PDB file of C-alpha atoms in Angstrom:
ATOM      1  CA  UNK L1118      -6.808  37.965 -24.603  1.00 43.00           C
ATOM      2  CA  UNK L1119      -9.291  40.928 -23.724  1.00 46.00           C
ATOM      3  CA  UNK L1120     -10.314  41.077 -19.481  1.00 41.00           C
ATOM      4  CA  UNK L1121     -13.824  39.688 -20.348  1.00 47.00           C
ATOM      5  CA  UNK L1122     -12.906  36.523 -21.471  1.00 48.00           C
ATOM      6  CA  UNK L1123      -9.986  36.092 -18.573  1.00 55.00           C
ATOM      7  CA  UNK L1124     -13.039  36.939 -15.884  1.00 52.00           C
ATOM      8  CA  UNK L1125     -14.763  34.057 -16.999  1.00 89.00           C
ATOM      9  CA  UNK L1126     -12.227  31.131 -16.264  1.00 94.00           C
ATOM     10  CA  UNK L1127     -12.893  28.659 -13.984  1.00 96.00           C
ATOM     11  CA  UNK L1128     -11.295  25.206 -13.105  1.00 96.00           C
ATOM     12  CA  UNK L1129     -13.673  22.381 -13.469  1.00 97.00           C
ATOM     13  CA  UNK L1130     -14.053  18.679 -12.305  1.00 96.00           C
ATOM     14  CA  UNK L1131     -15.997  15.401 -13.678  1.00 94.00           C
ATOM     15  CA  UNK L1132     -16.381  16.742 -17.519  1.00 96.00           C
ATOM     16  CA  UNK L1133     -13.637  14.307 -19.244  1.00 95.00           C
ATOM     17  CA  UNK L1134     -10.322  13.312 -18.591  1.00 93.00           C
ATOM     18  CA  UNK L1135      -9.136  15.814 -20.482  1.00 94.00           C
ATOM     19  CA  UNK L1136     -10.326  18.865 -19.095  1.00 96.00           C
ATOM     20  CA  UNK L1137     -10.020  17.504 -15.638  1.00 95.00           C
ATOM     21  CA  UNK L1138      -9.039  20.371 -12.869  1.00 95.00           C
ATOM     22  CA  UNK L1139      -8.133  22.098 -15.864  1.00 96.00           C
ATOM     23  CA  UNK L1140      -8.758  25.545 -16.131  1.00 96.00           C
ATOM     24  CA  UNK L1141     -11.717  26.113 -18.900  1.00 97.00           C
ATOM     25  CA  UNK L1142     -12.910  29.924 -20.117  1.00 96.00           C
ATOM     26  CA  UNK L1143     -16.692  30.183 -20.087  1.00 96.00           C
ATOM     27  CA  UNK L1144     -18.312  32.674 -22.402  1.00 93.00           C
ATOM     28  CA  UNK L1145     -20.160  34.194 -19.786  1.00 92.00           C
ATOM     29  CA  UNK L1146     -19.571  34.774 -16.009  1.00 93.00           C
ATOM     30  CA  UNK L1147     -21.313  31.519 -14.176  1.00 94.00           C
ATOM     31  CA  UNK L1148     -23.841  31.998 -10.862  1.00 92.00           C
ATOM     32  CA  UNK L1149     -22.784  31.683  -7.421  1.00 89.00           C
ATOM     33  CA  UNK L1150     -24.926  28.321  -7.412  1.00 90.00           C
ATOM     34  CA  UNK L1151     -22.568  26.881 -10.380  1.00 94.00           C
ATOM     35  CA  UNK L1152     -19.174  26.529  -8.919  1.00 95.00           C
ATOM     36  CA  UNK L1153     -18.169  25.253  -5.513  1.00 95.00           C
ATOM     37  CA  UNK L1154     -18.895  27.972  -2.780  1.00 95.00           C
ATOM     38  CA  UNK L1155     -15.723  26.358  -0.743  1.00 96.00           C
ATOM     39  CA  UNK L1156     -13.060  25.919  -3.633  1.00 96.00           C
ATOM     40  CA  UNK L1157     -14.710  27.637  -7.005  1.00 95.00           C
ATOM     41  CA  UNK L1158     -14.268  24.664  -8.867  1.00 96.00           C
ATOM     42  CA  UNK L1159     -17.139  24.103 -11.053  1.00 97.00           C
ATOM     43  CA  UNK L1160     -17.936  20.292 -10.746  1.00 95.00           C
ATOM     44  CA  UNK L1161     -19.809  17.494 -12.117  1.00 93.00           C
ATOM     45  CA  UNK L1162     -20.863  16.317  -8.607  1.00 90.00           C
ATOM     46  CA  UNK L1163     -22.099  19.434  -6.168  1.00 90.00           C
ATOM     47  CA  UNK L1164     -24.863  19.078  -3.508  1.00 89.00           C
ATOM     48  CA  UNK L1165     -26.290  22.089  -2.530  1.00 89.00           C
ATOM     49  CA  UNK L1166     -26.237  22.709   1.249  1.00 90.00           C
ATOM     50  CA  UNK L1167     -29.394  23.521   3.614  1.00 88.00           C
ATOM     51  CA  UNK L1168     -27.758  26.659   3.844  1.00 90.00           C
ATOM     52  CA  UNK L1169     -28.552  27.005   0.548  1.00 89.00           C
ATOM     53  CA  UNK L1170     -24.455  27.101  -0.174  1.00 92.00           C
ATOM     54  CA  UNK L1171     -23.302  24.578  -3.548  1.00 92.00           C
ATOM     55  CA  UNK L1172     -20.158  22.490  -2.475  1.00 93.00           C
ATOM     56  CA  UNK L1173     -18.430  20.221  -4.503  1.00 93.00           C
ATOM     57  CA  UNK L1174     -17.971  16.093  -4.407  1.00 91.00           C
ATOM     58  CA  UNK L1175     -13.969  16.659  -3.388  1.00 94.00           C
ATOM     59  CA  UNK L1176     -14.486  19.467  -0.456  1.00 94.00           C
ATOM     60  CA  UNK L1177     -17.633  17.426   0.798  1.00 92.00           C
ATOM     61  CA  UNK L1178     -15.227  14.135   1.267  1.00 93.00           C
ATOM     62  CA  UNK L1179     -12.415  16.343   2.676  1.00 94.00           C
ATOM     63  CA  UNK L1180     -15.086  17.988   4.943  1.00 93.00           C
ATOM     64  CA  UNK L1181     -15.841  14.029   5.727  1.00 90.00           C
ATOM     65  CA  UNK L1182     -12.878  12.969   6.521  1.00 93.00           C
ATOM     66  CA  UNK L1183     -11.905  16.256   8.767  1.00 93.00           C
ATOM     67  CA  UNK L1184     -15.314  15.213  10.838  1.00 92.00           C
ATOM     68  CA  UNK L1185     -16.607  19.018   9.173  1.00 91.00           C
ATOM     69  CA  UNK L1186     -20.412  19.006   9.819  1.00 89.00           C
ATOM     70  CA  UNK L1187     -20.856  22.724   9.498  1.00 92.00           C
ATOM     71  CA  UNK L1188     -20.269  25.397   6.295  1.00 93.00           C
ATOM     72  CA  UNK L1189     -16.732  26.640   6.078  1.00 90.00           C
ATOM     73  CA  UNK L1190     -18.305  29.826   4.697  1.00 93.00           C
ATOM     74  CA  UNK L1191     -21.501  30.476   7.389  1.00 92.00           C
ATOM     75  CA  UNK L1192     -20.654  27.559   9.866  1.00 91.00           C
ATOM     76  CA  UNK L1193     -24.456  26.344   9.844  1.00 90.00           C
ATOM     77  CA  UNK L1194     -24.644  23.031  10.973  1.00 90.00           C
ATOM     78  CA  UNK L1195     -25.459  21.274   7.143  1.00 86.00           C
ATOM     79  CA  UNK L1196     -28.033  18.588   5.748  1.00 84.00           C
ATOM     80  CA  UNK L1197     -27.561  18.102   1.927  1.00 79.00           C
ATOM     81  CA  UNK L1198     -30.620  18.997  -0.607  1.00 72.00           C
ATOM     82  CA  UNK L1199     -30.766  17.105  -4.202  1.00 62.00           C
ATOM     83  CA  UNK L1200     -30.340  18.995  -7.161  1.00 60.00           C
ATOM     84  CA  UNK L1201     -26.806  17.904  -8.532  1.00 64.00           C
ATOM     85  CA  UNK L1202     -27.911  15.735 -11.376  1.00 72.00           C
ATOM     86  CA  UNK L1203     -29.990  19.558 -12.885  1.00 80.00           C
ATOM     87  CA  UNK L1204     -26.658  21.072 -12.061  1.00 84.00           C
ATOM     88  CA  UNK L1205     -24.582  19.000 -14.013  1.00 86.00           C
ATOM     89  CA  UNK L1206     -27.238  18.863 -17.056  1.00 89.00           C
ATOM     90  CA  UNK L1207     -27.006  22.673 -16.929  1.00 92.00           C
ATOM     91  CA  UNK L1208     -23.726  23.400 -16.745  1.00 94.00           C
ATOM     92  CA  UNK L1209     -22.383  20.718 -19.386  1.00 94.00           C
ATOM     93  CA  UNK L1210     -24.435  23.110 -21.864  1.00 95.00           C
ATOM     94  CA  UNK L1211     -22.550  26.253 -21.048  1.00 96.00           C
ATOM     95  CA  UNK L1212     -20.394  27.659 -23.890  1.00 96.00           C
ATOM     96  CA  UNK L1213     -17.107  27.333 -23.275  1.00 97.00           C
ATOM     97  CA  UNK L1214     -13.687  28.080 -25.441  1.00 96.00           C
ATOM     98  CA  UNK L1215     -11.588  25.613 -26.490  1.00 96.00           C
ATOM     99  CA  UNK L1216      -8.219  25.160 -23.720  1.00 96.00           C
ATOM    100  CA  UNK L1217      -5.765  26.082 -26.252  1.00 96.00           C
ATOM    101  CA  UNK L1218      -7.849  29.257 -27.518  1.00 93.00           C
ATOM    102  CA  UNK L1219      -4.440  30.813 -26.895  1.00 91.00           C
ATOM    103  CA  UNK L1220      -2.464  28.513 -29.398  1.00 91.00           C
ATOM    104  CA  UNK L1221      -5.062  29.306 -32.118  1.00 92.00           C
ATOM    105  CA  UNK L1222      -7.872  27.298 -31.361  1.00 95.00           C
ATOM    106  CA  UNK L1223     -10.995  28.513 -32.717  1.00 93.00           C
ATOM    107  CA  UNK L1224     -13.388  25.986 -31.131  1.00 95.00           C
ATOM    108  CA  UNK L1225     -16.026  27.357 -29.311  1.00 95.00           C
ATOM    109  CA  UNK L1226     -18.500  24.522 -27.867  1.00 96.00           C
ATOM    110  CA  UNK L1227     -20.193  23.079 -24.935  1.00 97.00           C
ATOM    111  CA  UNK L1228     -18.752  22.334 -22.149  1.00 97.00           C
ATOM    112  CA  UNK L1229     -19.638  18.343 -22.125  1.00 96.00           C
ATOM    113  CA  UNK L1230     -18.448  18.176 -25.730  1.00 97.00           C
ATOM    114  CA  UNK L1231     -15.328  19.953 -24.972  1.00 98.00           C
ATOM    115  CA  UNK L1232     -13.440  16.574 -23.927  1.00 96.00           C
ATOM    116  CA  UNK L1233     -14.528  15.121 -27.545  1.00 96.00           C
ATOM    117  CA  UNK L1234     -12.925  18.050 -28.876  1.00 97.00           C
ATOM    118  CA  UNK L1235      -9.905  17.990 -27.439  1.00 96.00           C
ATOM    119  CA  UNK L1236      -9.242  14.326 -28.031  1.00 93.00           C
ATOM    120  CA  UNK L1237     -10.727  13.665 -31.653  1.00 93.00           C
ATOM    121  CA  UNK L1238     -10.692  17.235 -33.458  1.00 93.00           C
ATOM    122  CA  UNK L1239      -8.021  19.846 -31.876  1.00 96.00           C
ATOM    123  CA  UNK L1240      -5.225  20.339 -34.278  1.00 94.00           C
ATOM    124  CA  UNK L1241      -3.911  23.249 -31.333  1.00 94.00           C
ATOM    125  CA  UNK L1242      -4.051  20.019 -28.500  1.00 94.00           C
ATOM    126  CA  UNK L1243      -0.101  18.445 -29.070  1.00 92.00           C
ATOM    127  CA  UNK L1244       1.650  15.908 -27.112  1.00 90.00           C
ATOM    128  CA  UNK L1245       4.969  14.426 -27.261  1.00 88.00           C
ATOM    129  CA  UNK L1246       5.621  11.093 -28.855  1.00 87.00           C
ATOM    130  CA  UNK L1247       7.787   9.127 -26.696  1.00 80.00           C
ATOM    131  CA  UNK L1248       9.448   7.202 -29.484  1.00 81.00           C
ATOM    132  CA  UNK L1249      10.975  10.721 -31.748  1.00 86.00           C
ATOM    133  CA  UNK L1250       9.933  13.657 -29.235  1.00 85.00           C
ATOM    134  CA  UNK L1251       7.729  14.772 -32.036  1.00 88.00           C
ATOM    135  CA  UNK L1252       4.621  17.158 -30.511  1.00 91.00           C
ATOM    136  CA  UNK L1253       1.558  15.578 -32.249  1.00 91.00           C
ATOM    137  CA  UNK L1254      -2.449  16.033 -32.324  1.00 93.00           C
ATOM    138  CA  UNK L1255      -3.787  13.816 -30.046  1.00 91.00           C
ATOM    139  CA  UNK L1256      -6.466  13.229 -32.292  1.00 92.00           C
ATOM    140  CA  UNK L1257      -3.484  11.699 -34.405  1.00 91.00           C
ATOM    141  CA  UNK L1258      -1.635  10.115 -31.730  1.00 87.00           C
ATOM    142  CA  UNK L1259      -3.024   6.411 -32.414  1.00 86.00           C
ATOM    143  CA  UNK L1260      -2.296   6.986 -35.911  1.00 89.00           C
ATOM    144  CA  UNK L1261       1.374   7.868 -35.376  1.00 89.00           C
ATOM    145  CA  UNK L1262       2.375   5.505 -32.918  1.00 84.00           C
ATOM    146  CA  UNK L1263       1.846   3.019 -35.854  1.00 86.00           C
ATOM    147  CA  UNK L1264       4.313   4.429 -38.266  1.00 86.00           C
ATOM    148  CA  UNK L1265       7.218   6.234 -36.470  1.00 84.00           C
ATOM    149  CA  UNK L1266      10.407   4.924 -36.129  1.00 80.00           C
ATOM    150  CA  UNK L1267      11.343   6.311 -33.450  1.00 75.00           C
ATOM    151  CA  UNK L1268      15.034   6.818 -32.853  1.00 64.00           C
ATOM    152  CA  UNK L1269      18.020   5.619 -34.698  1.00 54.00           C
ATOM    153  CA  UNK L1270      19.238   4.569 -31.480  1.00 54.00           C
ATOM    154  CA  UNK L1271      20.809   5.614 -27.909  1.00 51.00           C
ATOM    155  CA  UNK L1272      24.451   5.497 -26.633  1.00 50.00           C
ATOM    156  CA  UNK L1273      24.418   5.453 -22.571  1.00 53.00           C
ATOM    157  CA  UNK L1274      26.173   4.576 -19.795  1.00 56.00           C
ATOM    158  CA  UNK L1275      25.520   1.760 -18.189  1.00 57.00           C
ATOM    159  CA  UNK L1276      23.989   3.101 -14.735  1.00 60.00           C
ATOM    160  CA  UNK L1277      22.022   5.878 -16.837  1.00 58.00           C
ATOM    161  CA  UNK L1278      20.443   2.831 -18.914  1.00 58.00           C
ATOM    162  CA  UNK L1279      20.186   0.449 -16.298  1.00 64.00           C
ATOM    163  CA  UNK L1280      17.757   4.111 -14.429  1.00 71.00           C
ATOM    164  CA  UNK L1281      15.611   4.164 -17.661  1.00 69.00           C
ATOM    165  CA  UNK L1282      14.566   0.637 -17.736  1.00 68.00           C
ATOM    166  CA  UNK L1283      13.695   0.330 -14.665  1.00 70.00           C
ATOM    167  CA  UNK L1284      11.511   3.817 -15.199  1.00 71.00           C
ATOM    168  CA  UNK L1285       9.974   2.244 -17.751  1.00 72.00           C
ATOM    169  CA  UNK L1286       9.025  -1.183 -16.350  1.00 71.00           C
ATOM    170  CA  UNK L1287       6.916   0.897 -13.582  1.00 71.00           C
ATOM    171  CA  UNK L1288       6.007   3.009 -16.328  1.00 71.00           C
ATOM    172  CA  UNK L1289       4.629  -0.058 -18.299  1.00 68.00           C
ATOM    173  CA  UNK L1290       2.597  -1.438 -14.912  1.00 71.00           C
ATOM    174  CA  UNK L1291       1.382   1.948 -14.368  1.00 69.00           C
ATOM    175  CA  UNK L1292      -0.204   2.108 -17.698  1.00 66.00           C
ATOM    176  CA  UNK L1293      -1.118  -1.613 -17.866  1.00 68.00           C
ATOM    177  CA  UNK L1294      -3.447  -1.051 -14.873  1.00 69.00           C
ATOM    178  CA  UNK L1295      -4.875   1.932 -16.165  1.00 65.00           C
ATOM    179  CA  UNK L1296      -6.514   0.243 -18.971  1.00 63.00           C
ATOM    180  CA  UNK L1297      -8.927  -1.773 -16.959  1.00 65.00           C
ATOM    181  CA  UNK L1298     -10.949   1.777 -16.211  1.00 59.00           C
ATOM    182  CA  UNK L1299     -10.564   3.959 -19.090  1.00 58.00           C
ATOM    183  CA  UNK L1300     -12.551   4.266 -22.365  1.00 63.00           C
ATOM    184  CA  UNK L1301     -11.674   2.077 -25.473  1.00 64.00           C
ATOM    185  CA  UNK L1302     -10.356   4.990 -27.457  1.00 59.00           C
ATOM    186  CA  UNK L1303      -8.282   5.849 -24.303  1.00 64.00           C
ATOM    187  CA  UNK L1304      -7.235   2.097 -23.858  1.00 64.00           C
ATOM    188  CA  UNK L1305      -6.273   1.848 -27.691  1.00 64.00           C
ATOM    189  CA  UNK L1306      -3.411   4.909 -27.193  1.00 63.00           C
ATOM    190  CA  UNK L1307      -2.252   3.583 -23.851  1.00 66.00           C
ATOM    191  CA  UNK L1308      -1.995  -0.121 -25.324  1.00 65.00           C
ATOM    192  CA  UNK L1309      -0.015   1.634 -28.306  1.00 65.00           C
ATOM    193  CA  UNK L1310       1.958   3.609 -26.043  1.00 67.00           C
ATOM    194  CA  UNK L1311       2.367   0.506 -23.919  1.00 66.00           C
ATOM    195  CA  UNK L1312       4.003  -1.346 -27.297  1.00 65.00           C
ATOM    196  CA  UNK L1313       6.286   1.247 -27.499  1.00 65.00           C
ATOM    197  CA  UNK L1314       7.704   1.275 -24.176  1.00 65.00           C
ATOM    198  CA  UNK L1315       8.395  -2.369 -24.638  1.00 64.00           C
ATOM    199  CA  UNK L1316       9.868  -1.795 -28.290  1.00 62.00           C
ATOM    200  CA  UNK L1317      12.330   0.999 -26.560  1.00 63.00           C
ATOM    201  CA  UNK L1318      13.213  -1.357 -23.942  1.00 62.00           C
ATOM    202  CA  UNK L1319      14.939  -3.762 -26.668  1.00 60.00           C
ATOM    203  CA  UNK L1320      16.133  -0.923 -28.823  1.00 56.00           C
ATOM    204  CA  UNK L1321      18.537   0.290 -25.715  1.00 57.00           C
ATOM    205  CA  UNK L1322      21.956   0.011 -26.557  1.00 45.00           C
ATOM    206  CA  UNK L1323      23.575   0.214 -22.707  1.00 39.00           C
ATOM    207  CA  UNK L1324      27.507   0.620 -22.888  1.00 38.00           C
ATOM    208  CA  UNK L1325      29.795   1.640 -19.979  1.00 34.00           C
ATOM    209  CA  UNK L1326      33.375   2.208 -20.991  1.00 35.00           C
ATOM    210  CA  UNK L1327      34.832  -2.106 -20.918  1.00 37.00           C
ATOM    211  CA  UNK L1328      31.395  -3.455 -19.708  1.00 42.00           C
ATOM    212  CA  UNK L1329      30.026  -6.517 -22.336  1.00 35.00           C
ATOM    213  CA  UNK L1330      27.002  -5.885 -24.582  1.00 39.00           C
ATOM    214  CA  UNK L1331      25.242  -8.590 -22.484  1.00 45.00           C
ATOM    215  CA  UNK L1332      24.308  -6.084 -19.935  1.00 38.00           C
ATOM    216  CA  UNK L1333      22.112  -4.906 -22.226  1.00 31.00           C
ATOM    217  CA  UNK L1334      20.642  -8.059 -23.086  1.00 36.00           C
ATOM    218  CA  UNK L1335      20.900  -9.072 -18.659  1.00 42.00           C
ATOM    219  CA  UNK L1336      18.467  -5.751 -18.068  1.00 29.00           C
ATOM    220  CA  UNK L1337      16.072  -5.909 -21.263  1.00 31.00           C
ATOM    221  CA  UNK L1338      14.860  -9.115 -20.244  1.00 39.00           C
ATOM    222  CA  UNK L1339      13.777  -8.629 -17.180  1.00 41.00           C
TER     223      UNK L1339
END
């Protein structure tokens, strides 16, 4: 990657779940008025300062909660202007490349259609499958959860198995509450994903040298 497009990277904040504090490469350098003068994230949610200074939502409630009433950068006591809602409308129409430009991702976009990207058209954006440890599209993940079959099956010992299933019980709660606040496309892979958890939890085959197989049976149905 040539130093131009490396001197245009910045991490940013509120543009999809995705892209969220992830590092993002601009196509051109951004203003001092388009990233956070405190943190240089460039964010969704900035106010702009009476000292004329653009701070983000995150370092304004740390500043909050620290009892901060002045600038960290001029230490002018602060009033917050409007402005944020012509920020965001401007930056989410920056160009921007695509996050894994560097694992042959073409995609050059804006930035508030760079989440869509990621999650419906990068071939370049893999994750793991939890079921056969196969890196997938994410775009395809849906799709695959539907039609692997996972693995043949798994040989541990009992205290090793007994460690997984309680990981993923919590891991099943965890995502069970998350799909009260995420999108439905979002919701449809974690509800998938949730499936699957429960589908490995009766495929584990828990044996400890003599122990019975109803220990497996004792722990799956918890």
């Amino acid at each position: 990657m040539d130093d131009k497009r490396h001197g245009c990277r910045y991490r940013v904040c509120g543009f999809g779940n995705h892209i969220e504090q992830e590092t993002v490469e601009f196509k051109e350098k951004l203003n001092a008025m388009q990233a956070c003068s405190w943190c240089g994230v460039v964010s969704a949610k900035s106010k702009c300062l009476s000292c004329m200074h653009m701070v983000c939502q995150e370092c304004l409630e740390d500043a909050t909660k620290a009892g901060v009433t002045s600038c960290w950068i001029d230490k002018e006591k602060f009033d917050l202007k409007d402005g944020g809602d012509q920020l965001q409308h401007a930056l989410g129409k920056k160009i921007v490349h695509c996050t894994n430009a560097d694992n042959g991702c073409a995609y050059t976009g804006s930035l508030r259609d760079l989440d869509s990207h990621l999650s419906k058209g990068c071939t370049s954006y893999l994750t793991e499958c939890f079921e056969c440890a196969e890196r997938v599209p994410f775009k395809d993940l849906v799709s695959h959860f539907r039609t692997c079959e996972g693995v043949a099956g798994v040989l541990l010992r009992g205290t090793d198995g007994r460690s997984i299933l309680d990981d993923i019980r919590n891991a099943s709660k965890e995502l069970e509450q998350a799909l009260t606040s995420t999108s439905s496309d979002v919701r449809d892979a974690v509800g998938l994903f949730t499936k699957q958890l429960e589908n490995l939890r009766g495929q584990l085959t828990v044996r400890s040298g003599g122990q019975a197989d109803n220990e497996k049976s004792e722990y799956c149905n918890q």
